[in-house]
Coordinates of N, CA and C in Angstrom, one line a residue:
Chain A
X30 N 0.8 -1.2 0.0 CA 0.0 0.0 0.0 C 0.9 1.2 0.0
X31 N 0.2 2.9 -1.0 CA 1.1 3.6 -0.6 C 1.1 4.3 0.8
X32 N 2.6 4.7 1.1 CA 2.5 5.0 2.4 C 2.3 7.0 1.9
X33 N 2.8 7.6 1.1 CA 2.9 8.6 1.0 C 2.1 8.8 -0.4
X34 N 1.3 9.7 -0.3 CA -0.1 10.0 -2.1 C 0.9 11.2 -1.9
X35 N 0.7 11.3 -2.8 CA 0.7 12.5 -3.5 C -0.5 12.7 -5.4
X36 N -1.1 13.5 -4.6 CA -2.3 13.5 -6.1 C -2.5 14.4 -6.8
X37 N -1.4 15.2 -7.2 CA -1.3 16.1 -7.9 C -0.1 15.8 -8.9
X38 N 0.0 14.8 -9.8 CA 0.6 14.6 -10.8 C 1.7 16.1 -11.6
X39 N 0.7 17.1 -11.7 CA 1.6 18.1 -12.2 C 0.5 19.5 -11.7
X40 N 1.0 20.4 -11.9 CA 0.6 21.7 -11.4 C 1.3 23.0 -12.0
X41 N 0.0 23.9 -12.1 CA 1.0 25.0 -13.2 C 0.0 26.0 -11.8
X42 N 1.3 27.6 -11.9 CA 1.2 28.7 -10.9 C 1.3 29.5 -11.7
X43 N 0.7 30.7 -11.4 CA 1.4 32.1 -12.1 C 2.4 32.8 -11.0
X44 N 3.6 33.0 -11.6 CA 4.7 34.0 -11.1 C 4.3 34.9 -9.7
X45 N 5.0 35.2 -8.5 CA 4.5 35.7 -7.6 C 3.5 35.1 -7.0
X46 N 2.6 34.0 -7.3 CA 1.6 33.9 -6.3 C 2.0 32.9 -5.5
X47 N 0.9 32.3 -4.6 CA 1.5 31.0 -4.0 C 1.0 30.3 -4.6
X48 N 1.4 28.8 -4.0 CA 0.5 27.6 -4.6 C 0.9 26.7 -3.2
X49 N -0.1 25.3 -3.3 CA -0.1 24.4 -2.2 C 0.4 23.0 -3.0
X50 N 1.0 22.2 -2.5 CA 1.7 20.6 -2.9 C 0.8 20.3 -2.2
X51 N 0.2 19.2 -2.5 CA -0.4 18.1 -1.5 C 0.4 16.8 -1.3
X52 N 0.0 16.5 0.0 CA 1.1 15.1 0.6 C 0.2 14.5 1.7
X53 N -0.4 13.2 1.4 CA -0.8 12.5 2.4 C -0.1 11.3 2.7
X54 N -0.1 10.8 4.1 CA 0.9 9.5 4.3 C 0.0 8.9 5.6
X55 N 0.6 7.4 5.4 CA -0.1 6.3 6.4 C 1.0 6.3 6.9
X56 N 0.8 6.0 8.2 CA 1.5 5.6 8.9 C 0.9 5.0 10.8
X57 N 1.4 3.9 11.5 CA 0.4 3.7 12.8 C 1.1 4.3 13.8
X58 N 2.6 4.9 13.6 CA 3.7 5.6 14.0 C 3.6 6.8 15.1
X59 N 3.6 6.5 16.3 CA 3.9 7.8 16.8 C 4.3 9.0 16.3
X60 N 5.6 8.3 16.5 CA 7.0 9.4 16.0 C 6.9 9.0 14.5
X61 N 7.0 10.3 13.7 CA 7.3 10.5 12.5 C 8.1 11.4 12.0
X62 N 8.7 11.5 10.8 CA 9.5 13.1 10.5 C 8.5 13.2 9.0
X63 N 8.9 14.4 8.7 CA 8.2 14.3 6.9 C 9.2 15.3 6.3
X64 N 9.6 15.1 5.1 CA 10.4 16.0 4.3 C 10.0 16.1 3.2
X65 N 10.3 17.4 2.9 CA 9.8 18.0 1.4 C 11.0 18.1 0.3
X66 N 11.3 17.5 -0.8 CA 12.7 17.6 -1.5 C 11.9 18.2 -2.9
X67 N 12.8 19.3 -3.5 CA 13.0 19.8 -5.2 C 13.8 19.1 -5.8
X68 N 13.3 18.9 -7.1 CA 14.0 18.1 -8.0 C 14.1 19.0 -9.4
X69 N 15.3 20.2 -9.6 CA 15.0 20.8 -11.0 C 15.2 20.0 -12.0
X70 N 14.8 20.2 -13.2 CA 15.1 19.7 -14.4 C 16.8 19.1 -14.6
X71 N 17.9 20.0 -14.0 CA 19.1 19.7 -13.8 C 19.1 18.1 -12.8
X72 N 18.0 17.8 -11.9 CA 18.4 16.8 -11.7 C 18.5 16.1 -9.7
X73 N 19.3 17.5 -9.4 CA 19.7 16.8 -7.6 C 18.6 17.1 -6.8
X74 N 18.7 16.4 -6.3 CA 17.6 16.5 -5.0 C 18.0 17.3 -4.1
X75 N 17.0 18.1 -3.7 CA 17.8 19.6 -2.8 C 16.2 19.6 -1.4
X76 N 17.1 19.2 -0.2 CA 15.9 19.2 1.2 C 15.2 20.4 1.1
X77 N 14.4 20.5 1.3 CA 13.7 21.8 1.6 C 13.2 22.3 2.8
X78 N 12.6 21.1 4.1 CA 11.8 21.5 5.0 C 11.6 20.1 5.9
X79 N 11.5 20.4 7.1 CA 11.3 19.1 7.7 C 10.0 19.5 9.0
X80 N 9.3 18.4 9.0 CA 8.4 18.5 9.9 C 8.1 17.1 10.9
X81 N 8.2 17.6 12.4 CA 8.1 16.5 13.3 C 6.7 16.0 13.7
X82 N 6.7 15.2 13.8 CA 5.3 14.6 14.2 C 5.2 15.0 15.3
X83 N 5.7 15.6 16.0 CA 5.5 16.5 18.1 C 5.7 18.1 17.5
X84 N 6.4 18.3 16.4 CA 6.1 19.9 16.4 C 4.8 20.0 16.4
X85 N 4.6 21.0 17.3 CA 3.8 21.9 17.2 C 2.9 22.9 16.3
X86 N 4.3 23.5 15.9 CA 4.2 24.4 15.3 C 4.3 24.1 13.6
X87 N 3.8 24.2 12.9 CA 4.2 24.4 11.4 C 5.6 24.8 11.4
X88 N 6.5 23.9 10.2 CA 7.4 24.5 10.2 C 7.4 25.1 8.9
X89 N 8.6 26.5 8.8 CA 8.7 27.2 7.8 C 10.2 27.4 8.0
X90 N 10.8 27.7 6.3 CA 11.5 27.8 5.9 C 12.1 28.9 4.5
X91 N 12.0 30.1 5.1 CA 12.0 31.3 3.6 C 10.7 30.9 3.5
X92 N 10.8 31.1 2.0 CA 8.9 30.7 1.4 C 8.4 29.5 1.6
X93 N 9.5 28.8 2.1 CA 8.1 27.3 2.0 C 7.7 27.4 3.4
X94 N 6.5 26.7 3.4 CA 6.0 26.4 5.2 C 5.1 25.0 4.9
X95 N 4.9 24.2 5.8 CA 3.9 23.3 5.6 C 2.7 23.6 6.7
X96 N 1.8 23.6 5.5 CA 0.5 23.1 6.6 C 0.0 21.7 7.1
X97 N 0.8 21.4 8.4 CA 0.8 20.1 9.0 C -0.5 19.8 9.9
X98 N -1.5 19.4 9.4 CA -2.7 18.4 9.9 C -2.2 17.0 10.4
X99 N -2.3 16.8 11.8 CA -2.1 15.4 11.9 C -2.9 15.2 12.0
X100 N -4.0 14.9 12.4 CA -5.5 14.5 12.9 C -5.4 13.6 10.9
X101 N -5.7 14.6 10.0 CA -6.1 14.3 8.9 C -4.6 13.6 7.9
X102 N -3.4 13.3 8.8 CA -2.1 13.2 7.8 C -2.4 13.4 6.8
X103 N -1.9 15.0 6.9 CA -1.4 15.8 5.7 C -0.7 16.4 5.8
X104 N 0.5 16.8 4.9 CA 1.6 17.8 5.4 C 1.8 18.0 4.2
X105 N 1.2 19.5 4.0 CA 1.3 19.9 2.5 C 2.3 21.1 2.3
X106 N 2.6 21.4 1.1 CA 4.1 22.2 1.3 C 3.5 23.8 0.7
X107 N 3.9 24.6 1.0 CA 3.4 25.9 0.4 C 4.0 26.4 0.1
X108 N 4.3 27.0 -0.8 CA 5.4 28.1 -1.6 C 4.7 29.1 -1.8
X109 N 5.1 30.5 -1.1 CA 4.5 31.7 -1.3 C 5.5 32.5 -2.7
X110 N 4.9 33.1 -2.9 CA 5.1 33.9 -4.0 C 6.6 33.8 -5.2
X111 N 5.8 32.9 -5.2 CA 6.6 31.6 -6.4 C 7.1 32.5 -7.6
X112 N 8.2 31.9 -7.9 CA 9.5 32.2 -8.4 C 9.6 31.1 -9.8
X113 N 10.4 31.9 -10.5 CA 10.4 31.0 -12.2 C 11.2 29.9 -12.1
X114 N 12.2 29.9 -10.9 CA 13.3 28.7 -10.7 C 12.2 27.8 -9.6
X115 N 11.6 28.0 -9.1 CA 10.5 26.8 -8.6 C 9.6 26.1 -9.6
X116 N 10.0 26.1 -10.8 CA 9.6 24.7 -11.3 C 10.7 23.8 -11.1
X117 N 10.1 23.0 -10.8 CA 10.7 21.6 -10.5 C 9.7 20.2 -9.7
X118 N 9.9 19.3 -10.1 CA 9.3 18.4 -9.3 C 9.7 18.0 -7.4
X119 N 8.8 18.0 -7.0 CA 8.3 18.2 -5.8 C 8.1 16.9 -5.0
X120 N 8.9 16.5 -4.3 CA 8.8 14.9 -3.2 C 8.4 15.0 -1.4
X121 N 7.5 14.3 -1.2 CA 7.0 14.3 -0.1 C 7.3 13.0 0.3
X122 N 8.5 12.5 1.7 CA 8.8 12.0 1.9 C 8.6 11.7 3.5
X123 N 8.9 10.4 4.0 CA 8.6 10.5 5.1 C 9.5 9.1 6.0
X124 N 10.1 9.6 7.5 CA 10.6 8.5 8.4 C 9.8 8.1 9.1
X125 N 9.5 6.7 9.2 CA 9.0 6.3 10.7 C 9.8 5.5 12.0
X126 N 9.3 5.7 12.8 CA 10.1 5.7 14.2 C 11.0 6.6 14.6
X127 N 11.3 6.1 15.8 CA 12.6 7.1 16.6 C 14.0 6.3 17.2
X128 N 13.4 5.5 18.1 CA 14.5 4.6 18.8 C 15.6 4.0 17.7
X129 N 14.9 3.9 16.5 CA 16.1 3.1 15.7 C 15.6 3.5 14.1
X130 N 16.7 3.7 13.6 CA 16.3 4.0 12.0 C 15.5 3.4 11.2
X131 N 15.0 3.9 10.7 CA 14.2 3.6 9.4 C 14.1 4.3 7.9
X132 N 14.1 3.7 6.9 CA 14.2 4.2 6.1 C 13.2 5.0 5.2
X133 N 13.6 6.1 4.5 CA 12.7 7.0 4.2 C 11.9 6.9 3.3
X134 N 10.6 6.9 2.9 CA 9.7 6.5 1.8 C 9.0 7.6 1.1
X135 N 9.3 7.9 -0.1 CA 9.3 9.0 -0.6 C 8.1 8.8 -1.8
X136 N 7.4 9.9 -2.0 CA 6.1 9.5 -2.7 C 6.5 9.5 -4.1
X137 N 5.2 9.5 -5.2 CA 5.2 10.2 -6.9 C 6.2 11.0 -6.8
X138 N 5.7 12.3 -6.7 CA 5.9 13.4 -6.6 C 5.0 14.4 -7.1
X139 N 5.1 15.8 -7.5 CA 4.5 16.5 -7.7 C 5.3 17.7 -8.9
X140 N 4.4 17.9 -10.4 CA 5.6 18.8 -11.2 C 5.1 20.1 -11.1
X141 N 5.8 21.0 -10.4 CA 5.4 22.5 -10.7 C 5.8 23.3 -11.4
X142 N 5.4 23.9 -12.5 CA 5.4 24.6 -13.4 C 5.0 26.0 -13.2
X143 N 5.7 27.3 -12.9 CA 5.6 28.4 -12.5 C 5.5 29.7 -13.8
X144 N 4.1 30.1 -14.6 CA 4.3 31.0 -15.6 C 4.4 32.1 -15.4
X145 N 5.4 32.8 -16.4 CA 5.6 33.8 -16.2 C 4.5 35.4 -16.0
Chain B
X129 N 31.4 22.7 2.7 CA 31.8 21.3 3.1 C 30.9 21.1 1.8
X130 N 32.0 19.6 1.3 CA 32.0 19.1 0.1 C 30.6 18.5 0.5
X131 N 29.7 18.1 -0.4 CA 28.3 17.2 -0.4 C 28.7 15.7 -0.8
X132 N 27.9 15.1 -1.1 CA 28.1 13.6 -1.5 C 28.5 14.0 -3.0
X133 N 29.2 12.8 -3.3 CA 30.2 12.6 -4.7 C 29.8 11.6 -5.3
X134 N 29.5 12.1 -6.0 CA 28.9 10.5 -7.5 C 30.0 10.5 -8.4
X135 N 30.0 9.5 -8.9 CA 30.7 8.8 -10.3 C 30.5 7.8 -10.6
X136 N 30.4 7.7 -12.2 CA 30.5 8.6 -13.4 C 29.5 10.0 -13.1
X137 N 29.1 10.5 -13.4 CA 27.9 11.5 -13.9 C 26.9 10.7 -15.1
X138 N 27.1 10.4 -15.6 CA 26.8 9.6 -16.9 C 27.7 8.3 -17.3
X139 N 26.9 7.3 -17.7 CA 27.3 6.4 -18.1 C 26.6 5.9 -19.3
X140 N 27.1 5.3 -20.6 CA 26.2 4.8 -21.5 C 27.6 3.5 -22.0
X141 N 26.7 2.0 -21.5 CA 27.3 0.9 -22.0 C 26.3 0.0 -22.6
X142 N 26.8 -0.7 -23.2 CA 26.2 -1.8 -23.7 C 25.8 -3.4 -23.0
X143 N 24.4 -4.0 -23.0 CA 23.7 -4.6 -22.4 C 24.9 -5.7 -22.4
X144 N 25.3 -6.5 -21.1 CA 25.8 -7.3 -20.5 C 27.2 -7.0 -20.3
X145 N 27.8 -5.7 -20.0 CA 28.8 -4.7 -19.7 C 28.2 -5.2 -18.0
X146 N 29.5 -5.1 -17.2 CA 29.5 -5.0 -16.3 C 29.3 -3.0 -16.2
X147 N 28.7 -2.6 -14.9 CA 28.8 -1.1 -14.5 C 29.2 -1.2 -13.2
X148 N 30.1 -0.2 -12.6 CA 30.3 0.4 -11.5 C 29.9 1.7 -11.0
X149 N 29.5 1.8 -10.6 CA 28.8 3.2 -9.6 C 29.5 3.8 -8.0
X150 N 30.2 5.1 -7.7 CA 30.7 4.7 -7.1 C 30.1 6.1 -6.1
X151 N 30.0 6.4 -4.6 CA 29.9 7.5 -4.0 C 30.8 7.7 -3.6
X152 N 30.8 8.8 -2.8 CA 31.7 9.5 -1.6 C 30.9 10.0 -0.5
X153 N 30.1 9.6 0.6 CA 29.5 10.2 1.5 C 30.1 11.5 2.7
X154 N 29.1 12.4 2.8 CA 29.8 13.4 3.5 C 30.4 12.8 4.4
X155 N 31.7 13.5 4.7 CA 32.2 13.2 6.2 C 31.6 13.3 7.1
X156 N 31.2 12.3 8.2 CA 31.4 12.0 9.6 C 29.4 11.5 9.7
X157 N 29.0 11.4 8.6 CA 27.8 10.9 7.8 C 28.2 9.3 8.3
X158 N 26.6 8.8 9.3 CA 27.2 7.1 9.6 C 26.0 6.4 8.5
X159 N 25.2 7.1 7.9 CA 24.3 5.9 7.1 C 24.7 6.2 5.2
X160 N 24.3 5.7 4.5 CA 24.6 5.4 3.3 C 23.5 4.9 2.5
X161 N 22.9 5.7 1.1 CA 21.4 4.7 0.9 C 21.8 4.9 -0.8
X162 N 21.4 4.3 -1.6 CA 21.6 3.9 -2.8 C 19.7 3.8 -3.2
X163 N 19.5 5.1 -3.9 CA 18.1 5.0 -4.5 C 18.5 4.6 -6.4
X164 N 17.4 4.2 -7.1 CA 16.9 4.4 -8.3 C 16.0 5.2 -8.5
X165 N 16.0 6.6 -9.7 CA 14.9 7.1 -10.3 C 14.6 6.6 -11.3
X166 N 13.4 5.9 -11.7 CA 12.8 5.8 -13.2 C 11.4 6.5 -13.0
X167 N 10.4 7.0 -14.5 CA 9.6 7.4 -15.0 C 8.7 6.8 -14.4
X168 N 8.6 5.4 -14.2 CA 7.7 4.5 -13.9 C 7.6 4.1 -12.6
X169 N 8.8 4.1 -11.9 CA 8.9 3.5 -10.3 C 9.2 4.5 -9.5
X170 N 9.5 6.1 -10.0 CA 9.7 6.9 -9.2 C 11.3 6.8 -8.4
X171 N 11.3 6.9 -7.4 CA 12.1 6.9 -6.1 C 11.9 5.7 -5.7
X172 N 13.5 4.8 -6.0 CA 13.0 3.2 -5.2 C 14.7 3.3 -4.6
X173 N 14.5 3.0 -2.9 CA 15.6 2.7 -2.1 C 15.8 1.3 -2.4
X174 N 17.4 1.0 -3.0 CA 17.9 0.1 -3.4 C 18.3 -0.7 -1.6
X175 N 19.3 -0.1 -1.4 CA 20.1 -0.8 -0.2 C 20.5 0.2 0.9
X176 N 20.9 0.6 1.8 CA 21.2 1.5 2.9 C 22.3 0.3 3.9
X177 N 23.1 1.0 4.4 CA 24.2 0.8 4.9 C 24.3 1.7 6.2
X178 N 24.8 1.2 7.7 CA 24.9 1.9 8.7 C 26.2 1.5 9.2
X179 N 27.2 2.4 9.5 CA 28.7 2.5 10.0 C 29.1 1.3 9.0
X180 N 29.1 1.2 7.4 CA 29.2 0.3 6.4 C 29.0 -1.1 6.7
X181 N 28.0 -1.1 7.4 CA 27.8 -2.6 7.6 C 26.0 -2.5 6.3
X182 N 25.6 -3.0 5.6 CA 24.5 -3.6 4.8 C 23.5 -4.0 6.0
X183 N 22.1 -2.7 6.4 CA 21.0 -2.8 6.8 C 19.9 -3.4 6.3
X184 N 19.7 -2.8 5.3 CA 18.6 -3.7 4.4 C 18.3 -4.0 2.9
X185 N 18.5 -4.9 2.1 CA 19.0 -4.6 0.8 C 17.4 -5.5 0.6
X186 N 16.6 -5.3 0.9 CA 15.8 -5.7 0.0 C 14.8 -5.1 -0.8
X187 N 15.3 -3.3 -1.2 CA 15.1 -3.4 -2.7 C 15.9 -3.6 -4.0
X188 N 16.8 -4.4 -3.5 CA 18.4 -4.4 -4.7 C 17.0 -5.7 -5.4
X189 N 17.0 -5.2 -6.7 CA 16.1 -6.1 -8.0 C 16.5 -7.3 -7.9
X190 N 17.6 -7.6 -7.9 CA 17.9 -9.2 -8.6 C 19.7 -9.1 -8.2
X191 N 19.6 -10.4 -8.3 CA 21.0 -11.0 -8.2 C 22.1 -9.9 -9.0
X192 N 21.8 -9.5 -9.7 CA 22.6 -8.9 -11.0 C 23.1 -7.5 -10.1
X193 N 22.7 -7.4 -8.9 CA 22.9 -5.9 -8.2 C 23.6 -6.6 -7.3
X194 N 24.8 -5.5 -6.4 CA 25.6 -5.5 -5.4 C 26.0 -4.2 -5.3
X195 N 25.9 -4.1 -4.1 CA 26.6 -3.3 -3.6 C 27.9 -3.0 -2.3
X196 N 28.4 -2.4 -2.0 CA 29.3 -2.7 -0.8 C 30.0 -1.3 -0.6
X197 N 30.4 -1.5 0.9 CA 31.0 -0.2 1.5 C 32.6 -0.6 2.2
X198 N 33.1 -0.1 1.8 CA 34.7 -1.1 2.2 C 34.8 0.1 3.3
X199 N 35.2 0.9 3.5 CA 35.1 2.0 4.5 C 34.2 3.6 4.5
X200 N 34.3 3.9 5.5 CA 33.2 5.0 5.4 C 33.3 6.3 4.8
X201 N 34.4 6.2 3.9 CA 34.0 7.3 2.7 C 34.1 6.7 1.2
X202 N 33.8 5.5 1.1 CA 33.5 5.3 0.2 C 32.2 3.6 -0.4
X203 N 31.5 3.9 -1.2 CA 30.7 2.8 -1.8 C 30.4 2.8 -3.5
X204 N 30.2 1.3 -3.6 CA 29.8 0.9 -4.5 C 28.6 -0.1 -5.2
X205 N 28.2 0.3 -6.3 CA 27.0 0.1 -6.9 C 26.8 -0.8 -8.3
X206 N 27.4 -2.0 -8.2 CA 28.0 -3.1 -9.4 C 26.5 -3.5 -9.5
X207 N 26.7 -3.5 -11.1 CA 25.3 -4.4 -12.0 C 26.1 -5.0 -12.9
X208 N 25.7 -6.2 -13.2 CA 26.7 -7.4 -13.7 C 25.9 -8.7 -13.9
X209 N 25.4 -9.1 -14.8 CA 25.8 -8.6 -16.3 C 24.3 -7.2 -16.4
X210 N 24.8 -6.4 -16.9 CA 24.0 -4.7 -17.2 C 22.4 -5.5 -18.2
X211 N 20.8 -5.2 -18.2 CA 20.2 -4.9 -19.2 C 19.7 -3.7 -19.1
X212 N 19.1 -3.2 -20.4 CA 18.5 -2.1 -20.7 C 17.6 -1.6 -19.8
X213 N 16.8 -2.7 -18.8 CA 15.8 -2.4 -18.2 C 16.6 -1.4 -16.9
X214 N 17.8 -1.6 -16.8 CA 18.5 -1.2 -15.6 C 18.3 0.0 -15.9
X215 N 18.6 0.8 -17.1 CA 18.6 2.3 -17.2 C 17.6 3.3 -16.7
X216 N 18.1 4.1 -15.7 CA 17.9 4.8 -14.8 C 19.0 6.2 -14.4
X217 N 18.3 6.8 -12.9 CA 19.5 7.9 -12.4 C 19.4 6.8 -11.4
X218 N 20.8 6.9 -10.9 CA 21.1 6.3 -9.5 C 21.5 7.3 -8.5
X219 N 21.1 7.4 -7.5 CA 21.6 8.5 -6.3 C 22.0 7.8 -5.2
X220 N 22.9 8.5 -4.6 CA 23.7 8.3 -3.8 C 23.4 9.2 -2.8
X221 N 23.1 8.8 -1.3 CA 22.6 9.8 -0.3 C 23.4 9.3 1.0
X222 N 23.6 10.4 1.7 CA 24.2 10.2 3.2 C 23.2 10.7 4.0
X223 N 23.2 10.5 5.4 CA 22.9 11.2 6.4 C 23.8 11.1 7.7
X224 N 23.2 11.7 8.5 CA 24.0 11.5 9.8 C 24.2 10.7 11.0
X225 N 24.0 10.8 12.3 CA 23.8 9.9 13.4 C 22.0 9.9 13.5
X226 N 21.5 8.7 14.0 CA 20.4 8.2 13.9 C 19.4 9.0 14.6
X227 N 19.2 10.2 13.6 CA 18.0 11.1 14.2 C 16.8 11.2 13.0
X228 N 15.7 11.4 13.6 CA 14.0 11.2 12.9 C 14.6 12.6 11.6
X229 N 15.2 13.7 12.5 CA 15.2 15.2 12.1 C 16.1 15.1 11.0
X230 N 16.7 14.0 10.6 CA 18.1 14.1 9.8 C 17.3 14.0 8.3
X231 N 17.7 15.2 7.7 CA 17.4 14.6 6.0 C 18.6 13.8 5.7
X232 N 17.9 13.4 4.4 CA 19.7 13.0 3.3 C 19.6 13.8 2.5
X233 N 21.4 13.9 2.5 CA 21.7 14.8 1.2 C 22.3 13.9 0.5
X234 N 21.7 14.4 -1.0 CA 22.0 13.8 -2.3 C 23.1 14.2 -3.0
X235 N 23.7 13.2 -3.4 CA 24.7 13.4 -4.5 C 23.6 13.6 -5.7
X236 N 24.9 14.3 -6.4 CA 23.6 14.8 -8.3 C 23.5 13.9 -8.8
X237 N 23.8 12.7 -8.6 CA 23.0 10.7 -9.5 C 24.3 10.8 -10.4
X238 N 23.5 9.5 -11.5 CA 24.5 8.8 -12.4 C 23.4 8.4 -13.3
X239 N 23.1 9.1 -14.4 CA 22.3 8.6 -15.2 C 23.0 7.1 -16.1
X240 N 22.5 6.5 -16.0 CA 22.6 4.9 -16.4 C 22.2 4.6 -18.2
X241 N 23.0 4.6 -19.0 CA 21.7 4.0 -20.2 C 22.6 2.6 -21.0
X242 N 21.8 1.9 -20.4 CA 22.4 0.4 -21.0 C 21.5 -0.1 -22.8
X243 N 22.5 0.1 -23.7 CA 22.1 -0.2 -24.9 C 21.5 -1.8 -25.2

């Protein structure tokens, strides 16, 4: 089963606005982490944002922030006032446990396309 | 500080070529994970490595994959004998000591294309 949806196959923005990624994940896990990774057309995977399953608080980062629902596991990624170099495909990824590692399970993804 | 180190960058051989794939994990980085990108499979974690010992390899495809970590700044990613189906990016990722909070950083892959 997947552990992380993502159901936005691709996505187009106009310049300066925001837009939302969507990212849902299963998990029975207390402890969880979730990470948001960009992928430009060039290729490398670049972290963007991490969120704990005990934060609190939304985390943000520059423009991105996530809006983290646990009740509904969702941890969607937001980019405010999107930029021509934020096209790139978009991964919502996620750890489970704490006491001992586990390995990270990374969704589709998501293509953002930002017009001028 | 240097990031993770791929090689080749590119590769293009012909089907039943042996390939080597090789990283360089950041320094003082204790885990090690070898993903595949394709069009169709996405993001698939091949094998991961903790203080170079082999954690869990069971997404390595088939016999025809190995990998190994002789010490902790370096690993490898042998396909032998190579088919076409193998073509892909391979990435090479490190992290740190065993925390939820730790991302991995990626090396920029190794695009794969077996003729």
């Amino acid at each position: 089963a997947q552990k992380i949806t993502q159901t936005q196959p691709g996505m187009f923005v106009q310049e300066k606005e925001a837009v939302t990624l969507d990212c849902t994940y299963d998990t029975s896990d207390q402890s969880y982490g979730l990470f948001w990774y960009k992928q430009p057309s060039s290729g490398e995977m670049i972290f963007l944002i991490y969120q704990g399953s005990y934060d609190e608080q939304n985390a943000t980062e520059g423009r991105y922030s996530l809006n983290f629902q646990k009740a509904r596991k969702s941890a969607n990624l937001v980019i405010s006032a999107s930029q021509l170099g934020d096209s790139a495909m978009y991964f919502c990824a996620m750890r489970e446990g704490w006491a001992s590692y586990d390995k990270v399970i990374f969704g589709p993804g998501t293509s953002l396309s930002v017009i001028p | 500080d240097a990031g993770v180190i791929q090689s080749p960058r590119h590769e293009v051989t012909e089907m039943g070529q042996e390939v080597t794939l090789r990283c360089k994990p950041i320094s003082g980085h204790d885990y090690l994970f070898w993903y595949r990108q394709t069009m169709m499979r996405g993001l698939e974690l091949l094998i991961y490595f903790n203080n170079n010992v082999p954690i869990d390899d069971s997404g390595m495809p088939e016999d025809r994959f190995s990998a190994k970590m002789p010490n902790a700044s370096f690993s490898t990613l042998k396909i032998q004998p190579s088919e076409p189906r193998d073509s892909a990016v391979y990435f090479c990722a490190s992290s740190p000591r065993d925390r939820i909070d730790q991302p991995q950083h990626f090396g920029d892959g190794t695009r794969l294309s077996i003729l």
